[in-house]
PDB file of C-alpha atoms in Angstrom:
ATOM      1  CA  MET N  18      -4.146  -8.225 -46.552  1.00  0.00           C
ATOM      2  CA  LYS N  19      -6.167  -8.217 -43.108  1.00  0.00           C
ATOM      3  CA  GLN N  20      -9.101  -9.916 -44.835  1.00  0.00           C
ATOM      4  CA  ASN N  21      -6.710 -12.746 -46.195  1.00  0.00           C
ATOM      5  CA  LEU N  22      -5.461 -13.283 -42.791  1.00  0.00           C
ATOM      6  CA  ARG N  23      -8.974 -13.504 -41.354  1.00  0.00           C
ATOM      7  CA  ILE N  24      -9.932 -15.964 -43.845  1.00  0.00           C
ATOM      8  CA  LYS N  25      -6.915 -18.079 -43.328  1.00  0.00           C
ATOM      9  CA  TYR N  26      -7.613 -17.885 -39.493  1.00  0.00           C
ATOM     10  CA  LEU N  27     -11.286 -18.972 -40.267  1.00  0.00           C
ATOM     11  CA  LEU N  28     -10.106 -22.024 -42.377  1.00  0.00           C
ATOM     12  CA  GLU N  29      -7.513 -23.075 -39.908  1.00  0.00           C
ATOM     13  CA  LYS N  30     -10.356 -23.177 -37.149  1.00  0.00           C
ATOM     14  CA  LEU N  31     -12.339 -25.039 -39.611  1.00  0.00           C
ATOM     15  CA  THR N  32      -9.817 -27.894 -40.094  1.00  0.00           C
ATOM     16  CA  ASN N  33      -9.423 -28.007 -36.271  1.00  0.00           C
ATOM     17  CA  LYS N  34     -13.185 -28.286 -35.963  1.00  0.00           C
ATOM     18  CA  SER N  35     -13.413 -25.412 -33.638  1.00  0.00           C
ATOM     19  CA  LEU N  36     -15.277 -22.919 -35.994  1.00  0.00           C
ATOM     20  CA  HIS N  37     -18.336 -21.328 -34.196  1.00  0.00           C
ATOM     21  CA  LYS N  38     -21.745 -21.020 -36.015  1.00  0.00           C
ATOM     22  CA  ASN N  39     -21.386 -17.234 -36.587  1.00  0.00           C
ATOM     23  CA  GLU N  40     -17.988 -17.724 -37.973  1.00  0.00           C
ATOM     24  CA  LEU N  41     -19.277 -20.437 -40.311  1.00  0.00           C
ATOM     25  CA  GLU N  42     -21.536 -17.814 -41.843  1.00  0.00           C
ATOM     26  CA  GLU N  43     -18.854 -15.463 -42.033  1.00  0.00           C
ATOM     27  CA  LEU N  44     -16.718 -17.907 -43.971  1.00  0.00           C
ATOM     28  CA  LYS N  45     -19.579 -18.818 -46.380  1.00  0.00           C
ATOM     29  CA  GLU N  46     -19.888 -15.166 -47.291  1.00  0.00           C
ATOM     30  CA  ALA N  47     -16.302 -14.739 -47.846  1.00  0.00           C
ATOM     31  CA  LEU N  48     -16.184 -17.785 -50.036  1.00  0.00           C
ATOM     32  CA  LYS N  49     -18.427 -15.668 -52.618  1.00  0.00           C
ATOM     33  CA  ASN N  50     -15.499 -13.167 -53.324  1.00  0.00           C
ATOM     34  CA  GLU N  51     -13.795 -14.708 -56.312  1.00  0.00           C
ATOM     35  CA  GLU N  52     -11.426 -11.845 -56.821  1.00  0.00           C
ATOM     36  CA  LEU N  53     -10.186 -12.446 -53.242  1.00  0.00           C
ATOM     37  CA  LEU N  54      -9.903 -16.151 -53.811  1.00  0.00           C
ATOM     38  CA  GLU N  55      -7.650 -15.700 -56.813  1.00  0.00           C
ATOM     39  CA  ASP N  56      -5.411 -13.297 -54.833  1.00  0.00           C
ATOM     40  CA  ILE N  57      -4.946 -15.802 -52.091  1.00  0.00           C
ATOM     41  CA  LEU N  58      -4.572 -18.789 -54.351  1.00  0.00           C
ATOM     42  CA  GLU N  59      -1.756 -16.932 -56.335  1.00  0.00           C
ATOM     43  CA  GLU N  60      -0.087 -16.128 -53.017  1.00  0.00           C
ATOM     44  CA  SER N  61      -0.256 -19.607 -51.994  1.00  0.00           C
ATOM     45  CA  PHE N  62       1.194 -21.026 -55.287  1.00  0.00           C
ATOM     46  CA  ASN N  63       4.053 -18.650 -54.936  1.00  0.00           C
ATOM     47  CA  ASN N  64       4.848 -19.730 -51.464  1.00  0.00           C
ATOM     48  CA  GLN N  65       4.328 -23.429 -51.677  1.00  0.00           C
ATOM     49  CA  ASP N  66       7.142 -25.504 -53.219  1.00  0.00           C
ATOM     50  CA  GLN N  67       4.902 -28.620 -53.450  1.00  0.00           C
ATOM     51  CA  VAL N  68       2.592 -27.098 -56.137  1.00  0.00           C
ATOM     52  CA  HIS N  69       5.417 -27.048 -58.702  1.00  0.00           C
ATOM     53  CA  TYR N  70       5.297 -30.687 -59.144  1.00  0.00           C
ATOM     54  CA  LEU N  71       1.523 -31.324 -58.350  1.00  0.00           C
ATOM     55  CA  ASP N  72      -1.115 -30.985 -60.750  1.00  0.00           C
ATOM     56  CA  LYS N  73      -3.279 -28.026 -59.553  1.00  0.00           C
ATOM     57  CA  ASN N  74      -6.829 -29.580 -60.538  1.00  0.00           C
ATOM     58  CA  ASN N  75      -5.837 -32.874 -58.829  1.00  0.00           C
ATOM     59  CA  LEU N  76      -4.645 -30.811 -55.896  1.00  0.00           C
ATOM     60  CA  LYS N  77      -7.999 -29.262 -55.471  1.00  0.00           C
ATOM     61  CA  LYS N  78      -9.721 -32.436 -55.569  1.00  0.00           C
ATOM     62  CA  SER N  79      -7.439 -34.133 -52.956  1.00  0.00           C
ATOM     63  CA  VAL N  80      -7.733 -31.016 -50.770  1.00  0.00           C
ATOM     64  CA  TRP N  81     -11.420 -30.944 -50.830  1.00  0.00           C
ATOM     65  CA  GLU N  82     -11.520 -34.711 -49.751  1.00  0.00           C
ATOM     66  CA  ALA N  83      -9.439 -33.678 -46.778  1.00  0.00           C
ATOM     67  CA  ILE N  84     -12.056 -30.891 -46.088  1.00  0.00           C
ATOM     68  CA  GLU N  85     -14.992 -33.189 -46.215  1.00  0.00           C
ATOM     69  CA  LYS N  86     -13.249 -35.626 -43.720  1.00  0.00           C
ATOM     70  CA  ARG N  87     -12.888 -32.808 -41.320  1.00  0.00           C
ATOM     71  CA  ILE N  88     -16.474 -31.606 -41.439  1.00  0.00           C
ATOM     72  CA  GLU N  89     -18.205 -35.191 -41.251  1.00  0.00           C
ATOM     73  CA  SER N  90     -19.044 -34.624 -37.760  1.00  0.00           C
ATOM     74  CA  LYS N  91     -21.007 -31.624 -38.686  1.00  0.00           C
ATOM     75  CA  GLN N  92     -23.353 -33.137 -41.052  1.00  0.00           C
ATOM     76  CA  ASN N  93     -26.359 -32.928 -38.821  1.00  0.00           C
ATOM     77  CA  GLN N  94     -25.540 -29.280 -37.845  1.00  0.00           C
ATOM     78  CA  VAL N  95     -25.148 -26.144 -39.918  1.00  0.00           C
ATOM     79  CA  LYS N  96     -24.200 -26.857 -43.320  1.00  0.00           C
ATOM     80  CA  ILE N  97     -20.699 -25.128 -43.706  1.00  0.00           C
ATOM     81  CA  ILE N  98     -20.043 -24.985 -47.401  1.00  0.00           C
ATOM     82  CA  THR N  99     -22.388 -25.869 -50.195  1.00  0.00           C
ATOM     83  CA  TYR N 100     -21.437 -27.853 -53.223  1.00  0.00           C
ATOM     84  CA  ASN N 101     -20.754 -24.711 -55.343  1.00  0.00           C
ATOM     85  CA  TYR N 102     -18.236 -23.480 -52.851  1.00  0.00           C
ATOM     86  CA  LYS N 103     -16.128 -26.693 -52.962  1.00  0.00           C
ATOM     87  CA  TRP N 104     -13.512 -25.578 -55.292  1.00  0.00           C
ATOM     88  CA  ILE N 105     -13.196 -22.189 -53.610  1.00  0.00           C
ATOM     89  CA  ALA N 106     -12.793 -23.817 -50.255  1.00  0.00           C
ATOM     90  CA  ALA N 107     -10.008 -25.995 -51.740  1.00  0.00           C
ATOM     91  CA  LEU N 108      -8.207 -22.753 -52.854  1.00  0.00           C
ATOM     92  CA  PHE N 109      -8.367 -21.526 -49.225  1.00  0.00           C
ATOM     93  CA  ILE N 110      -7.024 -24.805 -47.780  1.00  0.00           C
ATOM     94  CA  ILE N 111      -4.174 -24.520 -50.402  1.00  0.00           C
ATOM     95  CA  ALA N 112      -3.484 -21.090 -49.157  1.00  0.00           C
ATOM     96  CA  LEU N 113      -3.210 -22.385 -45.657  1.00  0.00           C
ATOM     97  CA  GLY N 114      -0.261 -24.489 -46.988  1.00  0.00           C
ATOM     98  CA  VAL N 115      -0.400 -27.595 -49.004  1.00  0.00           C
ATOM     99  CA  SER N 116       2.063 -29.282 -46.515  1.00  0.00           C
ATOM    100  CA  PHE N 117      -0.720 -28.750 -43.886  1.00  0.00           C
ATOM    101  CA  PHE N 118      -2.463 -31.691 -45.456  1.00  0.00           C
ATOM    102  CA  PHE N 119       0.063 -33.755 -46.879  1.00  0.00           C
ATOM    103  CA  GLN N 120       2.872 -34.006 -44.471  1.00  0.00           C
ATOM    104  CA  LYS N 121       2.623 -36.884 -42.032  1.00  0.00           C
ATOM    105  CA  ASN N 122       0.628 -36.257 -38.731  1.00  0.00           C
ATOM    106  CA  ASN N 123       0.167 -32.423 -39.828  1.00  0.00           C
ATOM    107  CA  SER N 124       3.671 -32.080 -38.360  1.00  0.00           C
ATOM    108  CA  SER N 125       5.519 -28.819 -38.012  1.00  0.00           C
ATOM    109  CA  SER N 126       9.074 -28.080 -37.137  1.00  0.00           C
ATOM    110  CA  LEU N 127      10.057 -28.526 -33.509  1.00  0.00           C
ATOM    111  CA  VAL N 128      11.173 -25.600 -31.549  1.00  0.00           C
ATOM    112  CA  GLU N 129      13.574 -26.118 -28.583  1.00  0.00           C
ATOM    113  CA  ILE N 130      14.599 -23.599 -26.031  1.00  0.00           C
ATOM    114  CA  ALA N 131      17.236 -24.331 -23.354  1.00  0.00           C
ATOM    115  CA  ASN N 132      18.517 -22.242 -20.525  1.00  0.00           C
ATOM    116  CA  ASN N 133      22.395 -22.826 -19.774  1.00  0.00           C
ATOM    117  CA  ASP N 134      22.647 -19.777 -17.755  1.00  0.00           C
ATOM    118  CA  ILE N 135      22.582 -19.449 -14.062  1.00  0.00           C
ATOM    119  CA  LEU N 136      19.862 -17.049 -14.105  1.00  0.00           C
ATOM    120  CA  PRO N 137      16.151 -17.987 -14.883  1.00  0.00           C
ATOM    121  CA  LYS N 138      15.101 -17.476 -18.645  1.00  0.00           C
ATOM    122  CA  THR N 139      11.688 -16.082 -19.380  1.00  0.00           C
ATOM    123  CA  ILE N 140      10.046 -17.019 -22.724  1.00  0.00           C
ATOM    124  CA  GLN N 141       7.069 -15.341 -24.283  1.00  0.00           C
ATOM    125  CA  MET N 142       5.144 -18.132 -25.996  1.00  0.00           C
ATOM    126  CA  PRO N 143       3.001 -17.617 -29.392  1.00  0.00           C
ATOM    127  CA  ASP N 144      -0.182 -17.997 -27.490  1.00  0.00           C
ATOM    128  CA  GLY N 145       0.559 -15.321 -25.018  1.00  0.00           C
ATOM    129  CA  SER N 146       1.628 -17.648 -22.166  1.00  0.00           C
ATOM    130  CA  LYS N 147       4.927 -17.107 -20.276  1.00  0.00           C
ATOM    131  CA  ILE N 148       7.460 -19.727 -19.253  1.00  0.00           C
ATOM    132  CA  THR N 149      10.356 -19.164 -16.688  1.00  0.00           C
ATOM    133  CA  LEU N 150      13.022 -21.789 -17.337  1.00  0.00           C
ATOM    134  CA  ARG N 151      15.356 -22.704 -14.546  1.00  0.00           C
ATOM    135  CA  GLU N 152      19.085 -23.277 -15.194  1.00  0.00           C
ATOM    136  CA  ASN N 153      20.001 -26.709 -16.885  1.00  0.00           C
ATOM    137  CA  SER N 154      16.350 -26.904 -18.306  1.00  0.00           C
ATOM    138  CA  ARG N 155      14.709 -26.915 -21.698  1.00  0.00           C
ATOM    139  CA  ILE N 156      11.364 -27.149 -23.489  1.00  0.00           C
ATOM    140  CA  SER N 157      10.382 -28.227 -26.935  1.00  0.00           C
ATOM    141  CA  TYR N 158       7.240 -27.725 -28.910  1.00  0.00           C
ATOM    142  CA  HIS N 159       5.718 -27.415 -32.319  1.00  0.00           C
ATOM    143  CA  GLU N 160       6.060 -24.027 -34.133  1.00  0.00           C
ATOM    144  CA  LYS N 161       2.242 -23.887 -34.683  1.00  0.00           C
ATOM    145  CA  PHE N 162       1.906 -23.657 -30.846  1.00  0.00           C
ATOM    146  CA  ALA N 163      -1.199 -21.440 -30.884  1.00  0.00           C
ATOM    147  CA  THR N 164      -3.389 -24.377 -32.013  1.00  0.00           C
ATOM    148  CA  ASN N 165      -1.216 -27.155 -30.488  1.00  0.00           C
ATOM    149  CA  ARG N 166      -0.325 -26.148 -27.003  1.00  0.00           C
ATOM    150  CA  ASN N 167       1.736 -29.295 -26.077  1.00  0.00           C
ATOM    151  CA  LEU N 168       5.264 -29.153 -24.970  1.00  0.00           C
ATOM    152  CA  THR N 169       7.887 -31.274 -23.383  1.00  0.00           C
ATOM    153  CA  LEU N 170       9.961 -30.186 -20.403  1.00  0.00           C
ATOM    154  CA  THR N 171      13.245 -31.460 -19.097  1.00  0.00           C
ATOM    155  CA  GLY N 172      14.357 -29.964 -15.873  1.00  0.00           C
ATOM    156  CA  GLU N 173      12.247 -27.269 -14.178  1.00  0.00           C
ATOM    157  CA  ALA N 174       9.964 -24.389 -15.197  1.00  0.00           C
ATOM    158  CA  PHE N 175       7.289 -21.969 -13.980  1.00  0.00           C
ATOM    159  CA  PHE N 176       4.253 -21.631 -16.280  1.00  0.00           C
ATOM    160  CA  GLU N 177       1.825 -18.603 -16.550  1.00  0.00           C
ATOM    161  CA  VAL N 178      -0.732 -19.923 -18.972  1.00  0.00           C
ATOM    162  CA  LYS N 179      -3.128 -17.749 -20.997  1.00  0.00           C
ATOM    163  CA  ARG N 180      -6.411 -19.162 -20.851  1.00  0.00           C
ATOM    164  CA  ASP N 181      -7.934 -20.870 -24.078  1.00  0.00           C
ATOM    165  CA  SER N 182     -10.772 -23.173 -23.703  1.00  0.00           C
ATOM    166  CA  LEU N 183     -10.533 -24.544 -27.263  1.00  0.00           C
ATOM    167  CA  TYR N 184      -6.879 -25.447 -26.894  1.00  0.00           C
ATOM    168  CA  PRO N 185      -5.685 -26.923 -23.570  1.00  0.00           C
ATOM    169  CA  PHE N 186      -2.177 -26.311 -22.437  1.00  0.00           C
ATOM    170  CA  SER N 187      -0.221 -29.564 -21.740  1.00  0.00           C
ATOM    171  CA  VAL N 188       3.302 -30.171 -20.310  1.00  0.00           C
ATOM    172  CA  LYS N 189       4.811 -33.691 -20.600  1.00  0.00           C
ATOM    173  CA  ALA N 190       7.694 -34.237 -18.148  1.00  0.00           C
ATOM    174  CA  ASP N 191       8.879 -37.840 -18.484  1.00  0.00           C
ATOM    175  CA  GLU N 192       5.791 -40.183 -17.979  1.00  0.00           C
ATOM    176  CA  VAL N 193       3.624 -37.440 -16.207  1.00  0.00           C
ATOM    177  CA  THR N 194       1.292 -35.027 -18.187  1.00  0.00           C
ATOM    178  CA  THR N 195       0.096 -31.736 -16.757  1.00  0.00           C
ATOM    179  CA  ARG N 196      -2.982 -30.153 -18.626  1.00  0.00           C
ATOM    180  CA  VAL N 197      -4.654 -26.746 -18.026  1.00  0.00           C
ATOM    181  CA  LEU N 198      -6.760 -24.174 -19.735  1.00  0.00           C
ATOM    182  CA  GLY N 199      -5.277 -21.132 -17.921  1.00  0.00           C
ATOM    183  CA  THR N 200      -3.458 -21.099 -14.629  1.00  0.00           C
ATOM    184  CA  SER N 201       0.124 -20.911 -13.239  1.00  0.00           C
ATOM    185  CA  PHE N 202       2.104 -23.713 -11.868  1.00  0.00           C
ATOM    186  CA  THR N 203       5.401 -25.318 -11.493  1.00  0.00           C
ATOM    187  CA  VAL N 204       6.783 -28.463 -12.856  1.00  0.00           C
ATOM    188  CA  LYS N 205      10.029 -30.144 -11.769  1.00  0.00           C
ATOM    189  CA  THR N 206      11.372 -33.364 -13.080  1.00  0.00           C
ATOM    190  CA  ASN N 207      14.617 -35.257 -12.457  1.00  0.00           C
ATOM    191  CA  ASP N 208      15.994 -38.899 -12.544  1.00  0.00           C
ATOM    192  CA  SER N 209      13.665 -40.003  -9.555  1.00  0.00           C
ATOM    193  CA  ILE N 210      10.681 -37.570  -9.351  1.00  0.00           C
ATOM    194  CA  THR N 211       8.136 -35.339 -11.129  1.00  0.00           C
ATOM    195  CA  LYS N 212       6.730 -32.682  -9.015  1.00  0.00           C
ATOM    196  CA  ILE N 213       3.766 -30.302  -9.843  1.00  0.00           C
ATOM    197  CA  SER N 214       2.791 -27.220  -7.590  1.00  0.00           C
ATOM    198  CA  VAL N 215      -0.174 -25.091  -8.373  1.00  0.00           C
ATOM    199  CA  ASN N 216      -0.211 -21.298  -7.701  1.00  0.00           C
ATOM    200  CA  THR N 217      -3.408 -20.536  -9.504  1.00  0.00           C
ATOM    201  CA  GLY N 218      -6.466 -22.338 -11.236  1.00  0.00           C
ATOM    202  CA  LEU N 219      -7.041 -25.943 -11.673  1.00  0.00           C
ATOM    203  CA  VAL N 220      -4.535 -28.430 -12.981  1.00  0.00           C
ATOM    204  CA  SER N 221      -4.882 -32.103 -14.200  1.00  0.00           C
ATOM    205  CA  VAL N 222      -1.846 -34.278 -13.496  1.00  0.00           C
ATOM    206  CA  GLN N 223      -1.760 -37.923 -14.836  1.00  0.00           C
ATOM    207  CA  ASN N 224       0.481 -40.725 -15.783  1.00  0.00           C
ATOM    208  CA  SER N 225      -0.423 -44.181 -17.180  1.00  0.00           C
ATOM    209  CA  SER N 226      -1.980 -45.448 -13.984  1.00  0.00           C
ATOM    210  CA  LYS N 227      -3.394 -42.371 -12.055  1.00  0.00           C
ATOM    211  CA  LYS N 228      -5.051 -38.974 -12.486  1.00  0.00           C
ATOM    212  CA  GLU N 229      -5.505 -36.217  -9.986  1.00  0.00           C
ATOM    213  CA  PHE N 230      -6.604 -32.679 -10.005  1.00  0.00           C
ATOM    214  CA  LEU N 231      -4.602 -30.057  -8.127  1.00  0.00           C
ATOM    215  CA  ARG N 232      -6.044 -26.694  -6.767  1.00  0.00           C
ATOM    216  CA  PRO N 233      -3.882 -23.603  -5.564  1.00  0.00           C
ATOM    217  CA  ASP N 234      -1.407 -24.534  -2.985  1.00  0.00           C
ATOM    218  CA  GLU N 235      -1.540 -28.116  -3.651  1.00  0.00           C
ATOM    219  CA  LEU N 236       1.103 -30.296  -5.089  1.00  0.00           C
ATOM    220  CA  ALA N 237       1.691 -33.902  -6.465  1.00  0.00           C
ATOM    221  CA  ILE N 238       4.878 -35.822  -6.377  1.00  0.00           C
ATOM    222  CA  PHE N 239       5.425 -38.841  -8.872  1.00  0.00           C
ATOM    223  CA  ASN N 240       8.381 -41.066  -7.663  1.00  0.00           C
ATOM    224  CA  ARG N 241       9.615 -43.251 -10.209  1.00  0.00           C
ATOM    225  CA  LYS N 242      12.005 -45.141  -8.254  1.00  0.00           C
ATOM    226  CA  HIS N 243       9.378 -46.417  -5.703  1.00  0.00           C
ATOM    227  CA  ASN N 244       6.426 -46.144  -8.021  1.00  0.00           C
ATOM    228  CA  THR N 245       4.455 -43.959  -5.492  1.00  0.00           C
ATOM    229  CA  PHE N 246       2.173 -41.081  -5.873  1.00  0.00           C
ATOM    230  CA  TYR N 247       1.684 -38.182  -3.146  1.00  0.00           C
ATOM    231  CA  LYS N 248      -0.816 -35.459  -3.152  1.00  0.00           C
ATOM    232  CA  GLY N 249      -0.836 -32.700  -0.359  1.00  0.00           C
ATOM    233  CA  LYS N 250      -1.004 -29.040   0.668  1.00  0.00           C
ATOM    234  CA  THR N 251       1.931 -26.838   0.229  1.00  0.00           C
ATOM    235  CA  LYS N 252       2.935 -23.063  -0.197  1.00  0.00           C
ATOM    236  CA  ALA N 253       3.092 -23.074  -4.036  1.00  0.00           C
ATOM    237  CA  VAL N 254       5.095 -19.940  -4.239  1.00  0.00           C
ATOM    238  CA  ALA N 255       8.021 -21.638  -2.230  1.00  0.00           C
ATOM    239  CA  HIS N 256       8.535 -24.108  -5.226  1.00  0.00           C
ATOM    240  CA  ASN N 257       9.030 -21.264  -7.791  1.00  0.00           C
ATOM    241  CA  LEU N 258      11.044 -18.692  -5.611  1.00  0.00           C
ATOM    242  CA  TRP N 259      13.923 -19.282  -7.963  1.00  0.00           C
ATOM    243  CA  ALA N 260      11.860 -17.418 -10.586  1.00  0.00           C
ATOM    244  CA  MET N 261      11.179 -14.328  -8.628  1.00  0.00           C
ATOM    245  CA  GLU N 262      13.472 -11.691  -6.920  1.00  0.00           C
ATOM    246  CA  GLN N 263      11.596 -11.661  -3.656  1.00  0.00           C
ATOM    247  CA  VAL N 264       8.417 -13.093  -1.976  1.00  0.00           C
ATOM    248  CA  SER N 265       6.716 -12.100   1.105  1.00  0.00           C
ATOM    249  CA  PHE N 266       4.602 -14.192   3.352  1.00  0.00           C
ATOM    250  CA  LYS N 267       1.984 -13.103   5.786  1.00  0.00           C
ATOM    251  CA  GLU N 268       2.660 -16.338   7.624  1.00  0.00           C
ATOM    252  CA  ILE N 269       4.557 -19.460   6.739  1.00  0.00           C
ATOM    253  CA  THR N 270       5.317 -22.731   8.897  1.00  0.00           C
ATOM    254  CA  LEU N 271       8.533 -24.110   9.486  1.00  0.00           C
ATOM    255  CA  LEU N 272       7.389 -27.332   7.435  1.00  0.00           C
ATOM    256  CA  GLU N 273       6.538 -24.955   4.525  1.00  0.00           C
ATOM    257  CA  LEU N 274       9.678 -23.067   4.998  1.00  0.00           C
ATOM    258  CA  SER N 275      11.645 -26.202   4.588  1.00  0.00           C
ATOM    259  CA  GLU N 276      10.485 -26.380   0.943  1.00  0.00           C
ATOM    260  CA  VAL N 277      12.271 -23.149   0.421  1.00  0.00           C
ATOM    261  CA  PHE N 278      15.623 -24.614   1.511  1.00  0.00           C
ATOM    262  CA  LYS N 279      15.051 -27.439  -0.882  1.00  0.00           C
ATOM    263  CA  THR N 280      14.204 -25.057  -3.548  1.00  0.00           C
ATOM    264  CA  LEU N 281      16.834 -22.429  -3.184  1.00  0.00           C
ATOM    265  CA  TYR N 282      19.668 -24.172  -1.624  1.00  0.00           C
ATOM    266  CA  GLU N 283      19.012 -27.829  -2.190  1.00  0.00           C
ATOM    267  CA  LYS N 284      19.217 -28.576   1.505  1.00  0.00           C
ATOM    268  CA  GLU N 285      16.986 -30.983   3.517  1.00  0.00           C
ATOM    269  CA  ILE N 286      15.427 -29.908   6.797  1.00  0.00           C
ATOM    270  CA  ILE N 287      15.719 -32.157   9.904  1.00  0.00           C
ATOM    271  CA  PHE N 288      13.302 -31.343  12.650  1.00  0.00           C
ATOM    272  CA  SER N 289      14.500 -32.528  16.218  1.00  0.00           C
ATOM    273  CA  ASN N 290      10.833 -32.439  17.291  1.00  0.00           C
ATOM    274  CA  GLU N 291       7.627 -32.991  15.097  1.00  0.00           C
ATOM    275  CA  ASP N 292       5.833 -30.171  17.006  1.00  0.00           C
ATOM    276  CA  LEU N 293       8.378 -27.525  15.390  1.00  0.00           C
ATOM    277  CA  LYS N 294       6.960 -28.093  11.850  1.00  0.00           C
ATOM    278  CA  ALA N 295       3.777 -26.239  12.864  1.00  0.00           C
ATOM    279  CA  LYS N 296       5.455 -23.227  14.272  1.00  0.00           C
ATOM    280  CA  LYS N 297       5.067 -20.059  12.185  1.00  0.00           C
ATOM    281  CA  LEU N 298       6.969 -17.155  10.993  1.00  0.00           C
ATOM    282  CA  TYR N 299       5.032 -13.940  10.553  1.00  0.00           C
ATOM    283  CA  ALA N 300       5.553 -11.002   7.919  1.00  0.00           C
ATOM    284  CA  PHE N 301       8.423 -12.920   6.559  1.00  0.00           C
ATOM    285  CA  TYR N 302      10.243 -12.228   3.318  1.00  0.00           C
ATOM    286  CA  ILE N 303      12.605 -14.266   1.289  1.00  0.00           C
ATOM    287  CA  LYS N 304      14.991 -12.982  -1.556  1.00  0.00           C
ATOM    288  CA  ARG N 305      16.129 -15.310  -4.299  1.00  0.00           C
ATOM    289  CA  ASN N 306      19.796 -14.344  -4.072  1.00  0.00           C
ATOM    290  CA  GLU N 307      20.040 -14.279  -0.317  1.00  0.00           C
ATOM    291  CA  SER N 308      22.964 -16.213   1.064  1.00  0.00           C
ATOM    292  CA  LEU N 309      22.053 -19.414   3.031  1.00  0.00           C
ATOM    293  CA  GLU N 310      23.940 -18.108   6.077  1.00  0.00           C
ATOM    294  CA  LYS N 311      22.084 -14.758   6.043  1.00  0.00           C
ATOM    295  CA  LEU N 312      18.573 -16.357   5.824  1.00  0.00           C
ATOM    296  CA  ILE N 313      19.503 -18.737   8.803  1.00  0.00           C
ATOM    297  CA  ASP N 314      20.810 -15.809  10.878  1.00  0.00           C
ATOM    298  CA  ARG N 315      17.566 -13.808  10.246  1.00  0.00           C
ATOM    299  CA  ILE N 316      15.188 -16.965  11.394  1.00  0.00           C
ATOM    300  CA  ASN N 317      17.361 -17.421  14.456  1.00  0.00           C
ATOM    301  CA  TYR N 318      17.102 -13.771  15.494  1.00  0.00           C
ATOM    302  CA  ILE N 319      13.342 -13.464  15.222  1.00  0.00           C
ATOM    303  CA  ASN N 320      11.995 -16.959  16.155  1.00  0.00           C
ATOM    304  CA  GLU N 321      12.062 -19.238  18.975  1.00  0.00           C
ATOM    305  CA  VAL N 322      13.753 -22.021  17.094  1.00  0.00           C
ATOM    306  CA  GLU N 323      17.429 -22.448  16.142  1.00  0.00           C
ATOM    307  CA  LEU N 324      18.781 -23.451  12.668  1.00  0.00           C
ATOM    308  CA  LYS N 325      22.189 -24.940  12.211  1.00  0.00           C
ATOM    309  CA  ASN N 326      23.678 -25.514   8.984  1.00  0.00           C
ATOM    310  CA  TYR N 327      25.498 -28.832   8.444  1.00  0.00           C
ATOM    311  CA  ASN N 328      27.177 -30.375   5.375  1.00  0.00           C
ATOM    312  CA  ASN N 329      24.198 -32.227   3.944  1.00  0.00           C
ATOM    313  CA  ASP N 330      21.167 -30.685   5.801  1.00  0.00           C
ATOM    314  CA  ILE N 331      19.927 -28.054   8.155  1.00  0.00           C
ATOM    315  CA  ARG N 332      18.744 -29.123  11.627  1.00  0.00           C
ATOM    316  CA  ILE N 333      16.030 -27.164  13.697  1.00  0.00           C
ATOM    317  CA  THR N 334      15.857 -27.283  17.366  1.00  0.00           C
ATOM    318  CA  ALA N 335      13.792 -25.376  20.071  1.00  0.00           C
ATOM    319  CA  LYS N 336      15.641 -22.621  21.732  1.00  0.00           C
ATOM    320  CA  LEU N 337      16.111 -23.147  25.539  1.00  0.00           C
TER     321      LEU N 337
END
């Protein structure tokens, strides 16, 4: 059974043109085992509805033609499968699933996950990555996600992506695509903007007209309404506080702290003096479920500024 799964895995890598040289040799050796082939073929025919109305001999021929197209680019490299192995390879491809070759665009069923709760929802993806969905957010992706790591996001999510150099991980949020190999970052999209902030690793973000690379503690904001793009520095963790119980900062400026108020309380900060933006808080912690009033009281008690909460914003002034 384990050998069957290994062979199917190698054939799937062959179809995706990602098979390494040593794996090619392993596959060639496995193709010589006719008893194993018949076992896999029988299993495949029992599991595939399509073969009940397809002539099996013609099916082998059609599937092999599909294989040949997929290995054209390797003609000048190691020869993957000799002529004598063609029919055997066809059996293996059938074992992967006839529909893999004959359905339009190699499509698989879409999986959709939504978070309609107040609390964040954690999702463990098939490739080992982890996604935390904020309330009123959703993702959709193909069920064969391990080899097609593309998903669509509506709302906001924090991504912790397992590295895979063969299959980049991409998130489409409206017209903006974020692509990584393995890293952690937050994507937020609404009616007017798409915002990406990076916690670890290197991230590529692009739309139809612009492409940028982001590093840790950098963010990009695409504003659809004004057709503008902004890239700058930030405290990335401030953008995904909603996904954590508590975060501690060795130091944080009041300007960086203003992002916390936007993230957790949807409040804008108004500074009475531009110089106040650079003032810092040290050894400061923030709890996700802390009330706005309590957070303001803590800041006012330990710092030389005063925060006042108004209906639509929070205003910061220097203490006299």
